[in-house]
mmCIF file of C-alpha atoms in Angstrom:
data_model
loop_
_atom_site.group_PDB
_atom_site.id
_atom_site.type_symbol
_atom_site.label_atom_id
_atom_site.label_comp_id
_atom_site.label_asym_id
_atom_site.label_seq_id
_atom_site.Cartn_x
_atom_site.Cartn_y
_atom_site.Cartn_z
ATOM 1 C CA MET A 275 -0.043 0.072 -0.381
ATOM 2 C CA THR A 276 1.227 3.489 -1.076
ATOM 3 C CA THR A 277 1.260 6.358 1.482
ATOM 4 C CA ALA A 278 0.003 9.879 0.246
ATOM 5 C CA VAL A 279 3.970 10.957 1.739
ATOM 6 C CA GLN A 280 5.759 8.211 -0.488
ATOM 7 C CA THR A 281 3.508 9.535 -3.695
ATOM 8 C CA LEU A 282 4.274 12.892 -3.279
ATOM 9 C CA HIS A 283 8.074 12.307 -2.772
ATOM 10 C CA GLU A 284 8.002 9.575 -6.124
ATOM 11 C CA VAL A 285 6.985 12.669 -8.179
ATOM 12 C CA ARG A 286 9.568 15.117 -7.640
ATOM 13 C CA ALA A 287 11.641 16.282 -10.228
ATOM 14 C CA ARG A 288 12.523 12.937 -11.644
ATOM 15 C CA ASP A 289 13.558 12.724 -15.415
ATOM 16 C CA GLY A 290 10.749 12.504 -17.943
ATOM 17 C CA ASP A 291 7.907 14.346 -19.518
ATOM 18 C CA VAL A 292 6.095 17.105 -17.176
ATOM 19 C CA MET A 293 3.831 18.274 -20.305
ATOM 20 C CA GLY A 294 3.643 18.607 -24.053
ATOM 21 C CA VAL A 295 0.261 20.321 -25.771
ATOM 22 C CA SER A 296 -0.240 21.144 -29.132
ATOM 23 C CA PHE A 297 -3.000 23.646 -29.741
ATOM 24 C CA GLU A 298 -4.544 25.347 -32.716
ATOM 25 C CA ILE A 299 -4.921 29.332 -33.504
ATOM 26 C CA ALA A 300 -6.419 31.157 -36.413
ATOM 27 C CA CYS A 301 -3.309 31.353 -38.878
ATOM 28 C CA ARG A 302 -2.617 35.551 -38.796
ATOM 29 C CA ARG A 303 -0.560 36.958 -41.375
ATOM 30 C CA ASP A 304 -1.705 40.709 -41.675
ATOM 31 C CA GLY A 305 -0.610 41.977 -38.510
ATOM 32 C CA THR A 306 -4.002 42.078 -36.989
ATOM 33 C CA PRO A 307 -4.355 41.525 -33.115
ATOM 34 C CA PRO A 308 -4.971 37.560 -32.502
ATOM 35 C CA SER A 309 -8.790 36.783 -31.801
ATOM 36 C CA PRO A 310 -9.693 36.561 -28.054
ATOM 37 C CA GLU A 311 -10.194 32.691 -28.536
ATOM 38 C CA ASP A 312 -6.666 32.552 -29.390
ATOM 39 C CA SER A 313 -5.341 34.711 -26.601
ATOM 40 C CA VAL A 314 -6.751 32.767 -23.579
ATOM 41 C CA TRP A 315 -4.205 30.090 -24.611
ATOM 42 C CA VAL A 316 -1.463 31.973 -22.814
ATOM 43 C CA GLY A 317 -3.215 32.334 -19.876
ATOM 44 C CA ALA A 318 -4.667 28.902 -19.821
ATOM 45 C CA MET A 319 -1.007 27.265 -20.499
ATOM 46 C CA ARG A 320 0.535 29.448 -17.895
ATOM 47 C CA ARG A 321 -2.078 28.148 -15.275
ATOM 48 C CA ILE A 322 -1.210 24.519 -16.347
ATOM 49 C CA VAL A 323 2.320 25.019 -16.371
ATOM 50 C CA MET A 324 2.137 25.973 -12.744
ATOM 51 C CA ALA A 325 0.314 23.380 -11.545
ATOM 52 C CA ARG A 326 2.199 20.669 -13.625
ATOM 53 C CA LEU A 327 5.590 22.449 -11.921
ATOM 54 C CA ARG A 328 3.891 22.184 -8.051
ATOM 55 C CA HIS A 329 3.085 18.355 -8.992
ATOM 56 C CA ARG A 330 6.625 17.665 -9.736
ATOM 57 C CA GLY A 331 8.197 19.310 -6.630
ATOM 58 C CA LEU A 332 9.858 22.333 -8.834
ATOM 59 C CA ASP A 333 7.897 24.943 -6.743
ATOM 60 C CA SER A 334 10.705 27.562 -6.945
ATOM 61 C CA LEU A 335 10.719 27.515 -10.583
ATOM 62 C CA GLN A 336 6.936 28.385 -10.941
ATOM 63 C CA ASN A 337 7.142 32.159 -11.624
ATOM 64 C CA ASP A 338 9.982 32.447 -14.064
ATOM 65 C CA VAL A 339 8.941 29.200 -16.133
ATOM 66 C CA SER A 340 5.412 30.375 -16.225
ATOM 67 C CA LEU A 341 6.797 33.570 -17.191
ATOM 68 C CA ILE A 342 8.802 32.408 -20.039
ATOM 69 C CA VAL A 343 5.920 30.267 -21.460
ATOM 70 C CA SER A 344 4.157 33.295 -21.673
ATOM 71 C CA GLU A 345 6.535 34.967 -23.423
ATOM 72 C CA LEU A 346 7.336 32.632 -25.785
ATOM 73 C CA LEU A 347 3.643 31.620 -26.543
ATOM 74 C CA THR A 348 2.798 35.022 -27.070
ATOM 75 C CA ASN A 349 5.570 35.693 -29.159
ATOM 76 C CA ALA A 350 4.263 32.349 -31.504
ATOM 77 C CA ILE A 351 1.043 33.568 -31.522
ATOM 78 C CA LEU A 352 2.184 37.172 -32.408
ATOM 79 C CA HIS A 353 4.784 37.423 -34.705
ATOM 80 C CA SER A 354 4.290 33.434 -36.329
ATOM 81 C CA GLY A 355 1.593 33.649 -38.882
ATOM 82 C CA THR A 356 1.329 29.440 -37.991
ATOM 83 C CA ALA A 357 -2.118 27.626 -37.372
ATOM 84 C CA THR A 358 -0.191 25.065 -34.639
ATOM 85 C CA ILE A 359 1.617 25.954 -31.570
ATOM 86 C CA SER A 360 3.201 23.375 -28.934
ATOM 87 C CA LEU A 361 4.510 23.507 -25.819
ATOM 88 C CA THR A 362 6.595 20.696 -23.965
ATOM 89 C CA ILE A 363 8.495 20.348 -20.739
ATOM 90 C CA THR A 364 10.602 17.817 -19.518
ATOM 91 C CA ILE A 365 13.269 17.230 -16.834
ATOM 92 C CA ARG A 366 16.414 15.189 -17.895
ATOM 93 C CA ASP A 367 19.815 15.191 -15.850
ATOM 94 C CA GLY A 368 18.768 17.648 -13.505
ATOM 95 C CA GLU A 369 17.840 20.307 -15.689
ATOM 96 C CA LEU A 370 14.318 21.544 -16.990
ATOM 97 C CA TYR A 371 14.133 21.736 -20.557
ATOM 98 C CA LEU A 372 10.817 23.699 -22.218
ATOM 99 C CA ALA A 373 10.183 24.479 -25.969
ATOM 100 C CA VAL A 374 7.551 25.996 -27.990
ATOM 101 C CA ALA A 375 7.503 25.140 -31.255
ATOM 102 C CA ASP A 376 5.463 26.855 -34.001
ATOM 103 C CA GLY A 377 6.285 25.261 -37.177
ATOM 104 C CA ILE A 378 7.839 28.703 -38.641
ATOM 105 C CA PRO A 379 11.102 29.292 -39.583
ATOM 106 C CA GLY A 380 12.498 32.716 -38.788
ATOM 107 C CA GLY A 381 13.433 32.777 -35.003
ATOM 108 C CA GLY A 382 13.488 36.312 -32.775
ATOM 109 C CA LEU A 383 16.721 37.985 -31.056
ATOM 110 C CA PRO A 384 16.276 40.202 -27.952
ATOM 111 C CA ALA A 385 14.844 43.387 -29.395
ATOM 112 C CA VAL A 386 16.165 47.065 -27.694
ATOM 113 C CA ALA A 387 12.781 48.718 -27.113
ATOM 114 C CA LYS A 388 12.478 52.479 -26.498
ATOM 115 C CA THR A 389 10.979 53.526 -23.610
ATOM 116 C CA ALA A 390 7.965 54.733 -24.920
ATOM 117 C CA ASP A 391 7.524 51.096 -26.729
ATOM 118 C CA GLU A 392 4.337 48.995 -25.954
ATOM 119 C CA SER A 393 6.120 45.527 -26.760
ATOM 120 C CA GLY A 394 9.658 43.955 -27.494
ATOM 121 C CA ARG A 395 11.118 43.164 -24.212
ATOM 122 C CA GLY A 396 9.903 39.489 -24.179
ATOM 123 C CA LEU A 397 13.042 38.066 -25.526
ATOM 124 C CA ALA A 398 15.038 40.219 -23.375
ATOM 125 C CA LEU A 399 13.396 38.996 -20.349
ATOM 126 C CA VAL A 400 13.251 35.492 -21.597
ATOM 127 C CA ALA A 401 17.089 35.735 -21.538
ATOM 128 C CA ALA A 402 17.421 37.623 -18.022
ATOM 129 C CA LEU A 403 15.070 34.636 -16.532
ATOM 130 C CA VAL A 404 17.027 32.027 -18.099
ATOM 131 C CA THR A 405 20.828 33.055 -17.108
ATOM 132 C CA GLU A 406 19.187 33.734 -13.596
ATOM 133 C CA ASN A 407 18.682 30.509 -13.366
ATOM 134 C CA GLY A 408 21.754 29.096 -15.148
ATOM 135 C CA GLY A 409 20.178 27.862 -17.936
ATOM 136 C CA THR A 410 20.613 28.491 -21.960
ATOM 137 C CA TRP A 411 18.350 29.336 -24.559
ATOM 138 C CA GLY A 412 18.040 29.532 -28.210
ATOM 139 C CA THR A 413 15.920 28.281 -31.259
ATOM 140 C CA THR A 414 16.379 25.000 -33.397
ATOM 141 C CA ASP A 415 15.128 24.396 -36.885
ATOM 142 C CA ALA A 416 15.777 27.283 -38.588
ATOM 143 C CA GLY A 417 14.036 29.242 -35.761
ATOM 144 C CA ALA A 418 10.893 27.228 -35.864
ATOM 145 C CA ALA A 419 11.056 26.401 -32.216
ATOM 146 C CA THR A 420 12.372 28.007 -29.098
ATOM 147 C CA TRP A 421 13.981 26.430 -26.284
ATOM 148 C CA CYS A 422 15.104 27.211 -22.585
ATOM 149 C CA ARG A 423 16.888 24.963 -20.296
ATOM 150 C CA LEU A 424 17.037 25.786 -16.877
ATOM 151 C CA VAL A 425 19.233 24.261 -13.807
ATOM 152 C CA ILE A 426 17.047 22.519 -11.097
ATOM 153 C CA PRO A 427 17.651 24.003 -7.653
ATOM 154 C CA SER A 428 19.671 20.768 -6.094
ATOM 155 C CA GLY A 429 16.779 21.009 -2.949
ATOM 156 C CA GLU A 430 14.164 20.130 -5.456
ATOM 157 C CA GLN A 431 16.035 16.988 -7.219
ATOM 158 C CA LEU A 432 15.727 13.626 -5.997
#
């Protein structure tokens, strides 16, 4: 018979999949804002990520990872022109790996936003959060996916 304490201990920061999801959005190529139905995905995924990390015992990474996910999903929705976006999060060798893929080549670089600009700071924020967590980030498949690796704090690993 397994006790609740043993069950909770078993799910903490072990290697394996944390989550993987794909969702459909309206294909946008004309610079129009995303529909409210498409925009809701960012908040929904942020809440799911927070719950999954909490379940895996990664409480200290919740805020940073949810912000990173939010920024990367927003970029994919606003700038890719795709109809399908995927988010994967896995744990491997003491690192949390996350990727947002939109299937459209052309990855972004951190912008230098002017004081009055209302956008253009997202990837710079991602870079800062990843660095703060001892990780790295980049793009694959000619920019069709943006990934991040963050070091899991030693107190949260089995």
